[in-house]
Amino acid sequence: MKGISHQSNVTLIGAGPGDPDLLTIKAMKAIQAADTIIFDNLVSEPIRALFPSTATLIFVGKQKGCHSASQDDINQILLEQAKIGGRICRVKGGDSFVFGRGGEEMLWLSQHGVDVEVIPGITAASGCTTYSQIPLTHRGLAQGCTFITAHAERDLEVHWDALAKLNQTLVIYMGLTKTQLISASLIEAGMDSNTPVALIEKGCCPDQRTLIGTLDELDTLKQRHSVQSPALIVIGQVVTVAEKMQWLAQRSMSPVLDEPAVETELRRLKLTA
């Protein structure tokens, strides 16, 4: 077997949720210096546009319903490129260690004698909610946050009872095809059907959309607005902060409400001081 070049290393880069300005300086330096870039479907077009013209580009994107590289295939590609040599960047959307399988790739390469560096990125839960004016935690509304993925190789094994009782923000990755299951399971487990939810489509990109409703409306919200992947699901009272921001923005353009009306609206949004 051909050995690993001593001049070769692999850098796992979290490219963030879409906006190229959210790339870290370290990530940008590594991308600009790369000889080979292996990237997936969640790396946005504006970020791909920053790839150097001198680099060899290898797309290993995974898209539901389409033929794509398996994780085993990707591991083998990474290893083969490491054998060839040079500076290799494995660029992933979000953060490599948050539902990005970066840990598996790091272990695989290290077990085969490849030096691996990991550069963290802004995960979608942080970037997309921030761009939607939804804080993950907020005094009086949520003191914690839980990230889960609705993607599974076989059956989705989620402890819905535990999630329903957490009384904190839930952020669900890769859940767009399971909106009906998610809402029904949480409501059955005891979560209030009127719990605020948000669907964030194409977060941190120029065409981002944030759609707000309630838990029992989650699937209808997706269908009515034809929400497309990638999309993030946020469940919890923190979503009302975005509602308040929208209301305040509208009021600033048309300041016609008197103070009692303002207080009434703030109470409706459950965001009074």
C-alpha atoms as a PDB file:
ATOM      1  CA  MET A   1       0.000   0.000   0.000  1.00  0.00           C
ATOM      2  CA  LYS A   2       1.233   3.426  -0.878  1.00  0.00           C
ATOM      3  CA  GLY A   3       2.232   5.341   2.259  1.00  0.00           C
ATOM      4  CA  ILE A   4       0.970   8.705   3.404  1.00  0.00           C
ATOM      5  CA  SER A   5       3.004  11.657   2.181  1.00  0.00           C
ATOM      6  CA  HIS A   6       4.772  13.545   4.957  1.00  0.00           C
ATOM      7  CA  GLN A   7       3.823  16.713   3.080  1.00  0.00           C
ATOM      8  CA  SER A   8       0.133  15.864   3.295  1.00  0.00           C
ATOM      9  CA  ASN A   9      -2.447  16.845   5.846  1.00  0.00           C
ATOM     10  CA  VAL A  10      -6.226  17.104   5.944  1.00  0.00           C
ATOM     11  CA  THR A  11      -8.050  20.055   7.450  1.00  0.00           C
ATOM     12  CA  LEU A  12     -11.712  19.654   8.396  1.00  0.00           C
ATOM     13  CA  ILE A  13     -13.308  23.067   7.970  1.00  0.00           C
ATOM     14  CA  GLY A  14     -16.668  24.187   9.259  1.00  0.00           C
ATOM     15  CA  ALA A  15     -17.802  26.728   6.669  1.00  0.00           C
ATOM     16  CA  GLY A  16     -20.749  28.032   8.659  1.00  0.00           C
ATOM     17  CA  PRO A  17     -24.400  28.182   7.621  1.00  0.00           C
ATOM     18  CA  GLY A  18     -24.071  30.030   4.313  1.00  0.00           C
ATOM     19  CA  ASP A  19     -22.904  33.630   4.565  1.00  0.00           C
ATOM     20  CA  PRO A  20     -19.238  33.777   3.473  1.00  0.00           C
ATOM     21  CA  ASP A  21     -18.661  36.643   5.907  1.00  0.00           C
ATOM     22  CA  LEU A  22     -19.227  34.133   8.722  1.00  0.00           C
ATOM     23  CA  LEU A  23     -16.164  32.108   7.739  1.00  0.00           C
ATOM     24  CA  THR A  24     -13.447  32.374  10.348  1.00  0.00           C
ATOM     25  CA  ILE A  25     -10.149  33.946   9.307  1.00  0.00           C
ATOM     26  CA  LYS A  26      -8.433  30.615   9.959  1.00  0.00           C
ATOM     27  CA  ALA A  27     -10.911  28.784   7.713  1.00  0.00           C
ATOM     28  CA  MET A  28     -10.440  31.337   4.934  1.00  0.00           C
ATOM     29  CA  LYS A  29      -6.645  31.047   5.108  1.00  0.00           C
ATOM     30  CA  ALA A  30      -6.840  27.250   4.906  1.00  0.00           C
ATOM     31  CA  ILE A  31      -9.217  27.340   1.928  1.00  0.00           C
ATOM     32  CA  GLN A  32      -7.029  29.832   0.044  1.00  0.00           C
ATOM     33  CA  ALA A  33      -3.959  27.657   0.589  1.00  0.00           C
ATOM     34  CA  ALA A  34      -5.637  24.353  -0.367  1.00  0.00           C
ATOM     35  CA  ASP A  35      -4.410  22.110  -3.167  1.00  0.00           C
ATOM     36  CA  THR A  36      -7.547  19.942  -2.994  1.00  0.00           C
ATOM     37  CA  ILE A  37     -10.988  20.834  -1.642  1.00  0.00           C
ATOM     38  CA  ILE A  38     -13.555  18.141  -0.882  1.00  0.00           C
ATOM     39  CA  PHE A  39     -16.916  19.742  -0.174  1.00  0.00           C
ATOM     40  CA  ASP A  40     -20.539  18.831   0.403  1.00  0.00           C
ATOM     41  CA  ASN A  41     -23.964  20.067  -0.608  1.00  0.00           C
ATOM     42  CA  LEU A  42     -24.442  22.351   2.405  1.00  0.00           C
ATOM     43  CA  VAL A  43     -21.526  24.566   1.436  1.00  0.00           C
ATOM     44  CA  SER A  44     -23.244  27.584  -0.095  1.00  0.00           C
ATOM     45  CA  GLU A  45     -22.538  28.893  -3.589  1.00  0.00           C
ATOM     46  CA  PRO A  46     -21.068  32.189  -2.275  1.00  0.00           C
ATOM     47  CA  ILE A  47     -18.569  30.192  -0.217  1.00  0.00           C
ATOM     48  CA  ARG A  48     -17.748  27.915  -3.155  1.00  0.00           C
ATOM     49  CA  ALA A  49     -17.011  31.050  -5.173  1.00  0.00           C
ATOM     50  CA  LEU A  50     -14.108  31.705  -2.787  1.00  0.00           C
ATOM     51  CA  PHE A  51     -12.382  28.413  -3.613  1.00  0.00           C
ATOM     52  CA  PRO A  52      -9.064  29.110  -5.382  1.00  0.00           C
ATOM     53  CA  SER A  53      -9.014  28.386  -9.122  1.00  0.00           C
ATOM     54  CA  THR A  54      -5.791  26.420  -8.655  1.00  0.00           C
ATOM     55  CA  ALA A  55      -7.371  23.858  -6.328  1.00  0.00           C
ATOM     56  CA  THR A  56      -8.751  20.496  -7.395  1.00  0.00           C
ATOM     57  CA  LEU A  57     -12.433  20.414  -6.410  1.00  0.00           C
ATOM     58  CA  ILE A  58     -14.196  17.185  -5.435  1.00  0.00           C
ATOM     59  CA  PHE A  59     -17.936  17.319  -4.721  1.00  0.00           C
ATOM     60  CA  VAL A  60     -19.253  14.652  -2.351  1.00  0.00           C
ATOM     61  CA  GLY A  61     -22.655  16.149  -1.620  1.00  0.00           C
ATOM     62  CA  LYS A  62     -25.453  14.123  -0.141  1.00  0.00           C
ATOM     63  CA  GLN A  63     -28.926  14.955  -1.449  1.00  0.00           C
ATOM     64  CA  LYS A  64     -32.061  13.086  -0.500  1.00  0.00           C
ATOM     65  CA  GLY A  65     -33.389  11.006  -3.410  1.00  0.00           C
ATOM     66  CA  CYS A  66     -30.244  11.427  -5.512  1.00  0.00           C
ATOM     67  CA  HIS A  67     -27.230   9.189  -6.015  1.00  0.00           C
ATOM     68  CA  SER A  68     -24.493  10.512  -3.775  1.00  0.00           C
ATOM     69  CA  ALA A  69     -21.294   9.470  -2.076  1.00  0.00           C
ATOM     70  CA  SER A  70     -21.755   7.360   1.052  1.00  0.00           C
ATOM     71  CA  GLN A  71     -19.781   8.159   4.176  1.00  0.00           C
ATOM     72  CA  ASP A  72     -17.544   5.191   3.440  1.00  0.00           C
ATOM     73  CA  ASP A  73     -16.926   6.604  -0.044  1.00  0.00           C
ATOM     74  CA  ILE A  74     -16.038   9.997   1.414  1.00  0.00           C
ATOM     75  CA  ASN A  75     -13.658   8.437   3.925  1.00  0.00           C
ATOM     76  CA  GLN A  76     -11.915   6.571   1.125  1.00  0.00           C
ATOM     77  CA  ILE A  77     -11.659   9.711  -1.037  1.00  0.00           C
ATOM     78  CA  LEU A  78     -10.089  11.597   1.859  1.00  0.00           C
ATOM     79  CA  LEU A  79      -7.571   8.819   2.410  1.00  0.00           C
ATOM     80  CA  GLU A  80      -6.686   8.533  -1.282  1.00  0.00           C
ATOM     81  CA  GLN A  81      -6.138  12.294  -1.533  1.00  0.00           C
ATOM     82  CA  ALA A  82      -3.937  12.178   1.555  1.00  0.00           C
ATOM     83  CA  LYS A  83      -1.822   9.515  -0.163  1.00  0.00           C
ATOM     84  CA  ILE A  84      -1.422  11.755  -3.196  1.00  0.00           C
ATOM     85  CA  GLY A  85      -0.210  14.570  -0.975  1.00  0.00           C
ATOM     86  CA  GLY A  86      -0.682  18.297  -0.668  1.00  0.00           C
ATOM     87  CA  ARG A  87      -2.900  20.486   1.468  1.00  0.00           C
ATOM     88  CA  ILE A  88      -6.365  18.945   1.556  1.00  0.00           C
ATOM     89  CA  CYS A  89      -9.421  20.750   2.879  1.00  0.00           C
ATOM     90  CA  ARG A  90     -12.619  18.911   3.707  1.00  0.00           C
ATOM     91  CA  VAL A  91     -15.158  21.750   3.754  1.00  0.00           C
ATOM     92  CA  LYS A  92     -18.507  21.167   5.465  1.00  0.00           C
ATOM     93  CA  GLY A  93     -21.532  23.370   6.030  1.00  0.00           C
ATOM     94  CA  GLY A  94     -21.996  24.558   9.603  1.00  0.00           C
ATOM     95  CA  ASP A  95     -19.617  22.927  12.055  1.00  0.00           C
ATOM     96  CA  SER A  96     -17.922  19.596  11.390  1.00  0.00           C
ATOM     97  CA  PHE A  97     -18.661  18.321  14.883  1.00  0.00           C
ATOM     98  CA  VAL A  98     -22.385  19.207  14.997  1.00  0.00           C
ATOM     99  CA  PHE A  99     -24.234  16.540  12.969  1.00  0.00           C
ATOM    100  CA  GLY A 100     -21.465  16.832  10.367  1.00  0.00           C
ATOM    101  CA  ARG A 101     -19.807  13.443  10.936  1.00  0.00           C
ATOM    102  CA  GLY A 102     -16.502  15.237  11.299  1.00  0.00           C
ATOM    103  CA  GLY A 103     -15.591  13.087  14.275  1.00  0.00           C
ATOM    104  CA  GLU A 104     -15.879   9.947  12.137  1.00  0.00           C
ATOM    105  CA  GLU A 105     -13.696  11.404   9.404  1.00  0.00           C
ATOM    106  CA  MET A 106     -11.106  12.603  11.923  1.00  0.00           C
ATOM    107  CA  LEU A 107     -10.877   9.175  13.552  1.00  0.00           C
ATOM    108  CA  TRP A 108     -10.734   7.345  10.195  1.00  0.00           C
ATOM    109  CA  LEU A 109      -7.893   9.497   8.893  1.00  0.00           C
ATOM    110  CA  SER A 110      -5.965   9.407  12.169  1.00  0.00           C
ATOM    111  CA  GLN A 111      -6.230   5.617  12.292  1.00  0.00           C
ATOM    112  CA  HIS A 112      -4.592   5.567   8.850  1.00  0.00           C
ATOM    113  CA  GLY A 113      -1.722   7.821   9.856  1.00  0.00           C
ATOM    114  CA  VAL A 114      -3.018  11.097   8.430  1.00  0.00           C
ATOM    115  CA  ASP A 115      -2.500  14.335  10.316  1.00  0.00           C
ATOM    116  CA  VAL A 116      -5.845  16.054  10.838  1.00  0.00           C
ATOM    117  CA  GLU A 117      -6.609  19.621  11.878  1.00  0.00           C
ATOM    118  CA  VAL A 118     -10.149  20.754  12.691  1.00  0.00           C
ATOM    119  CA  ILE A 119     -11.324  24.345  12.253  1.00  0.00           C
ATOM    120  CA  PRO A 120     -14.698  24.983  13.899  1.00  0.00           C
ATOM    121  CA  GLY A 121     -17.496  26.821  12.130  1.00  0.00           C
ATOM    122  CA  ILE A 122     -20.713  28.535  13.173  1.00  0.00           C
ATOM    123  CA  THR A 123     -23.357  25.846  13.378  1.00  0.00           C
ATOM    124  CA  ALA A 124     -26.746  26.423  11.725  1.00  0.00           C
ATOM    125  CA  ALA A 125     -28.588  26.560  15.052  1.00  0.00           C
ATOM    126  CA  SER A 126     -26.596  29.623  16.055  1.00  0.00           C
ATOM    127  CA  GLY A 127     -26.189  31.372  12.711  1.00  0.00           C
ATOM    128  CA  CYS A 128     -29.682  30.879  11.288  1.00  0.00           C
ATOM    129  CA  THR A 129     -31.549  31.752  14.466  1.00  0.00           C
ATOM    130  CA  THR A 130     -29.445  34.876  14.936  1.00  0.00           C
ATOM    131  CA  TYR A 131     -30.178  36.035  11.392  1.00  0.00           C
ATOM    132  CA  SER A 132     -33.859  35.408  12.170  1.00  0.00           C
ATOM    133  CA  GLN A 133     -33.660  37.466  15.391  1.00  0.00           C
ATOM    134  CA  ILE A 134     -34.397  34.404  17.526  1.00  0.00           C
ATOM    135  CA  PRO A 135     -32.118  34.025  20.568  1.00  0.00           C
ATOM    136  CA  LEU A 136     -31.428  30.428  21.554  1.00  0.00           C
ATOM    137  CA  THR A 137     -31.745  31.418  25.215  1.00  0.00           C
ATOM    138  CA  HIS A 138     -33.573  34.406  26.686  1.00  0.00           C
ATOM    139  CA  ARG A 139     -34.164  35.452  30.285  1.00  0.00           C
ATOM    140  CA  GLY A 140     -37.616  34.396  31.373  1.00  0.00           C
ATOM    141  CA  LEU A 141     -38.235  32.275  28.269  1.00  0.00           C
ATOM    142  CA  ALA A 142     -35.517  29.629  27.941  1.00  0.00           C
ATOM    143  CA  GLN A 143     -32.485  28.867  30.073  1.00  0.00           C
ATOM    144  CA  GLY A 144     -31.208  26.111  27.826  1.00  0.00           C
ATOM    145  CA  CYS A 145     -31.167  24.770  24.308  1.00  0.00           C
ATOM    146  CA  THR A 146     -31.123  21.269  22.849  1.00  0.00           C
ATOM    147  CA  PHE A 147     -29.957  20.341  19.349  1.00  0.00           C
ATOM    148  CA  ILE A 148     -31.290  17.151  17.778  1.00  0.00           C
ATOM    149  CA  THR A 149     -31.242  15.668  14.303  1.00  0.00           C
ATOM    150  CA  ALA A 150     -34.272  14.125  12.645  1.00  0.00           C
ATOM    151  CA  HIS A 151     -32.054  12.221  10.224  1.00  0.00           C
ATOM    152  CA  ALA A 152     -31.478   8.546  10.935  1.00  0.00           C
ATOM    153  CA  GLU A 153     -30.030   5.638   8.993  1.00  0.00           C
ATOM    154  CA  ARG A 154     -33.095   3.541   9.896  1.00  0.00           C
ATOM    155  CA  ASP A 155     -35.768   4.422  12.469  1.00  0.00           C
ATOM    156  CA  LEU A 156     -35.757   7.797  14.177  1.00  0.00           C
ATOM    157  CA  GLU A 157     -35.074   7.118  17.857  1.00  0.00           C
ATOM    158  CA  VAL A 158     -35.949  10.239  19.826  1.00  0.00           C
ATOM    159  CA  HIS A 159     -37.079  10.442  23.457  1.00  0.00           C
ATOM    160  CA  TRP A 160     -40.054  12.708  22.777  1.00  0.00           C
ATOM    161  CA  ASP A 161     -41.265  12.571  26.392  1.00  0.00           C
ATOM    162  CA  ALA A 162     -37.966  13.969  27.639  1.00  0.00           C
ATOM    163  CA  LEU A 163     -37.869  16.691  24.977  1.00  0.00           C
ATOM    164  CA  ALA A 164     -41.446  17.758  25.675  1.00  0.00           C
ATOM    165  CA  LYS A 165     -40.663  18.296  29.353  1.00  0.00           C
ATOM    166  CA  LEU A 166     -37.400  20.215  28.966  1.00  0.00           C
ATOM    167  CA  ASN A 167     -39.073  23.644  28.855  1.00  0.00           C
ATOM    168  CA  GLN A 168     -36.236  24.999  26.717  1.00  0.00           C
ATOM    169  CA  THR A 169     -35.472  25.741  23.092  1.00  0.00           C
ATOM    170  CA  LEU A 170     -35.417  22.799  20.694  1.00  0.00           C
ATOM    171  CA  VAL A 171     -33.530  23.118  17.425  1.00  0.00           C
ATOM    172  CA  ILE A 172     -34.086  20.302  14.959  1.00  0.00           C
ATOM    173  CA  TYR A 173     -31.690  19.747  12.092  1.00  0.00           C
ATOM    174  CA  MET A 174     -32.701  17.845   8.943  1.00  0.00           C
ATOM    175  CA  GLY A 175     -36.328  17.603  10.039  1.00  0.00           C
ATOM    176  CA  LEU A 176     -38.141  19.016   7.023  1.00  0.00           C
ATOM    177  CA  THR A 177     -39.438  15.640   5.821  1.00  0.00           C
ATOM    178  CA  LYS A 178     -40.627  14.747   9.333  1.00  0.00           C
ATOM    179  CA  THR A 179     -42.564  17.868  10.366  1.00  0.00           C
ATOM    180  CA  GLN A 180     -45.805  15.934  10.907  1.00  0.00           C
ATOM    181  CA  LEU A 181     -44.056  13.286  13.011  1.00  0.00           C
ATOM    182  CA  ILE A 182     -42.222  15.925  15.052  1.00  0.00           C
ATOM    183  CA  SER A 183     -45.296  17.979  15.933  1.00  0.00           C
ATOM    184  CA  ALA A 184     -47.528  14.954  16.598  1.00  0.00           C
ATOM    185  CA  SER A 185     -44.909  13.234  18.775  1.00  0.00           C
ATOM    186  CA  LEU A 186     -44.196  16.315  20.889  1.00  0.00           C
ATOM    187  CA  ILE A 187     -47.895  17.112  21.373  1.00  0.00           C
ATOM    188  CA  GLU A 188     -48.625  13.492  22.303  1.00  0.00           C
ATOM    189  CA  ALA A 189     -45.752  13.667  24.793  1.00  0.00           C
ATOM    190  CA  GLY A 190     -47.357  16.657  26.501  1.00  0.00           C
ATOM    191  CA  MET A 191     -45.977  19.761  24.798  1.00  0.00           C
ATOM    192  CA  ASP A 192     -48.551  22.539  24.351  1.00  0.00           C
ATOM    193  CA  SER A 193     -49.837  22.545  20.775  1.00  0.00           C
ATOM    194  CA  ASN A 194     -49.647  26.366  20.820  1.00  0.00           C
ATOM    195  CA  THR A 195     -45.894  26.372  21.467  1.00  0.00           C
ATOM    196  CA  PRO A 196     -44.288  28.834  19.008  1.00  0.00           C
ATOM    197  CA  VAL A 197     -42.251  27.361  16.157  1.00  0.00           C
ATOM    198  CA  ALA A 198     -40.157  28.768  13.341  1.00  0.00           C
ATOM    199  CA  LEU A 199     -39.058  27.245  10.057  1.00  0.00           C
ATOM    200  CA  ILE A 200     -35.864  28.872   8.784  1.00  0.00           C
ATOM    201  CA  GLU A 201     -35.229  28.149   5.110  1.00  0.00           C
ATOM    202  CA  LYS A 202     -31.799  28.743   3.540  1.00  0.00           C
ATOM    203  CA  GLY A 203     -30.525  30.421   6.678  1.00  0.00           C
ATOM    204  CA  CYS A 204     -27.769  33.034   6.424  1.00  0.00           C
ATOM    205  CA  CYS A 205     -28.207  33.235   2.649  1.00  0.00           C
ATOM    206  CA  PRO A 206     -29.653  36.177   0.672  1.00  0.00           C
ATOM    207  CA  ASP A 207     -32.940  34.321   0.127  1.00  0.00           C
ATOM    208  CA  GLN A 208     -33.432  33.250   3.763  1.00  0.00           C
ATOM    209  CA  ARG A 209     -37.068  32.923   4.892  1.00  0.00           C
ATOM    210  CA  THR A 210     -38.343  32.685   8.464  1.00  0.00           C
ATOM    211  CA  LEU A 211     -41.864  31.338   8.854  1.00  0.00           C
ATOM    212  CA  ILE A 212     -43.494  31.515  12.283  1.00  0.00           C
ATOM    213  CA  GLY A 213     -46.451  29.558  13.628  1.00  0.00           C
ATOM    214  CA  THR A 214     -47.392  27.120  16.361  1.00  0.00           C
ATOM    215  CA  LEU A 215     -46.434  23.512  16.952  1.00  0.00           C
ATOM    216  CA  ASP A 216     -49.721  22.129  15.657  1.00  0.00           C
ATOM    217  CA  GLU A 217     -49.243  24.193  12.471  1.00  0.00           C
ATOM    218  CA  LEU A 218     -45.697  22.997  11.722  1.00  0.00           C
ATOM    219  CA  ASP A 219     -46.513  20.649   8.863  1.00  0.00           C
ATOM    220  CA  THR A 220     -49.129  23.016   7.425  1.00  0.00           C
ATOM    221  CA  LEU A 221     -46.614  25.870   7.586  1.00  0.00           C
ATOM    222  CA  LYS A 222     -44.160  23.817   5.543  1.00  0.00           C
ATOM    223  CA  GLN A 223     -46.760  22.794   2.974  1.00  0.00           C
ATOM    224  CA  ARG A 224     -48.397  26.214   2.613  1.00  0.00           C
ATOM    225  CA  HIS A 225     -45.096  27.989   1.963  1.00  0.00           C
ATOM    226  CA  SER A 226     -43.411  25.162   0.007  1.00  0.00           C
ATOM    227  CA  VAL A 227     -40.383  25.218   2.290  1.00  0.00           C
ATOM    228  CA  GLN A 228     -37.299  23.685   0.721  1.00  0.00           C
ATOM    229  CA  SER A 229     -34.163  22.147   2.177  1.00  0.00           C
ATOM    230  CA  PRO A 230     -31.949  23.171   3.852  1.00  0.00           C
ATOM    231  CA  ALA A 231     -34.283  24.260   6.614  1.00  0.00           C
ATOM    232  CA  LEU A 232     -34.034  24.423  10.383  1.00  0.00           C
ATOM    233  CA  ILE A 233     -36.882  23.936  12.882  1.00  0.00           C
ATOM    234  CA  VAL A 234     -36.927  25.980  16.085  1.00  0.00           C
ATOM    235  CA  ILE A 235     -39.454  25.183  18.816  1.00  0.00           C
ATOM    236  CA  GLY A 236     -39.961  27.221  21.965  1.00  0.00           C
ATOM    237  CA  GLN A 237     -40.984  30.533  23.489  1.00  0.00           C
ATOM    238  CA  VAL A 238     -37.838  32.254  22.165  1.00  0.00           C
ATOM    239  CA  VAL A 239     -39.546  32.390  18.762  1.00  0.00           C
ATOM    240  CA  THR A 240     -41.796  35.131  20.177  1.00  0.00           C
ATOM    241  CA  VAL A 241     -38.747  37.418  20.316  1.00  0.00           C
ATOM    242  CA  ALA A 242     -38.703  37.441  16.513  1.00  0.00           C
ATOM    243  CA  GLU A 243     -42.431  38.221  16.547  1.00  0.00           C
ATOM    244  CA  LYS A 244     -41.790  41.143  18.870  1.00  0.00           C
ATOM    245  CA  MET A 245     -38.975  42.412  16.623  1.00  0.00           C
ATOM    246  CA  GLN A 246     -41.258  42.247  13.579  1.00  0.00           C
ATOM    247  CA  TRP A 247     -44.015  44.066  15.451  1.00  0.00           C
ATOM    248  CA  LEU A 248     -41.648  46.788  16.683  1.00  0.00           C
ATOM    249  CA  ALA A 249     -40.304  47.267  13.162  1.00  0.00           C
ATOM    250  CA  GLN A 250     -43.834  47.680  11.815  1.00  0.00           C
ATOM    251  CA  ARG A 251     -44.740  50.059  14.625  1.00  0.00           C
ATOM    252  CA  SER A 252     -41.659  52.217  13.950  1.00  0.00           C
ATOM    253  CA  MET A 253     -42.888  52.710  10.396  1.00  0.00           C
ATOM    254  CA  SER A 254     -46.437  53.500  11.531  1.00  0.00           C
ATOM    255  CA  PRO A 255     -46.408  54.665  15.186  1.00  0.00           C
ATOM    256  CA  VAL A 256     -50.135  54.957  15.729  1.00  0.00           C
ATOM    257  CA  LEU A 257     -50.714  52.776  18.803  1.00  0.00           C
ATOM    258  CA  ASP A 258     -51.219  54.454  22.178  1.00  0.00           C
ATOM    259  CA  GLU A 259     -49.432  53.189  25.273  1.00  0.00           C
ATOM    260  CA  PRO A 260     -52.261  50.873  26.532  1.00  0.00           C
ATOM    261  CA  ALA A 261     -52.346  49.245  23.084  1.00  0.00           C
ATOM    262  CA  VAL A 262     -48.579  48.779  23.211  1.00  0.00           C
ATOM    263  CA  GLU A 263     -48.809  47.079  26.615  1.00  0.00           C
ATOM    264  CA  THR A 264     -51.601  44.826  25.373  1.00  0.00           C
ATOM    265  CA  GLU A 265     -49.530  43.733  22.385  1.00  0.00           C
ATOM    266  CA  LEU A 266     -46.433  43.103  24.490  1.00  0.00           C
ATOM    267  CA  ARG A 267     -48.471  40.956  26.879  1.00  0.00           C
ATOM    268  CA  ARG A 268     -49.820  38.989  23.914  1.00  0.00           C
ATOM    269  CA  LEU A 269     -46.267  38.282  22.857  1.00  0.00           C
ATOM    270  CA  LYS A 270     -45.387  37.376  26.473  1.00  0.00           C
ATOM    271  CA  LEU A 271     -42.352  39.625  26.338  1.00  0.00           C
ATOM    272  CA  THR A 272     -43.111  42.359  28.834  1.00  0.00           C
ATOM    273  CA  ALA A 273     -40.259  43.225  31.147  1.00  0.00           C
END
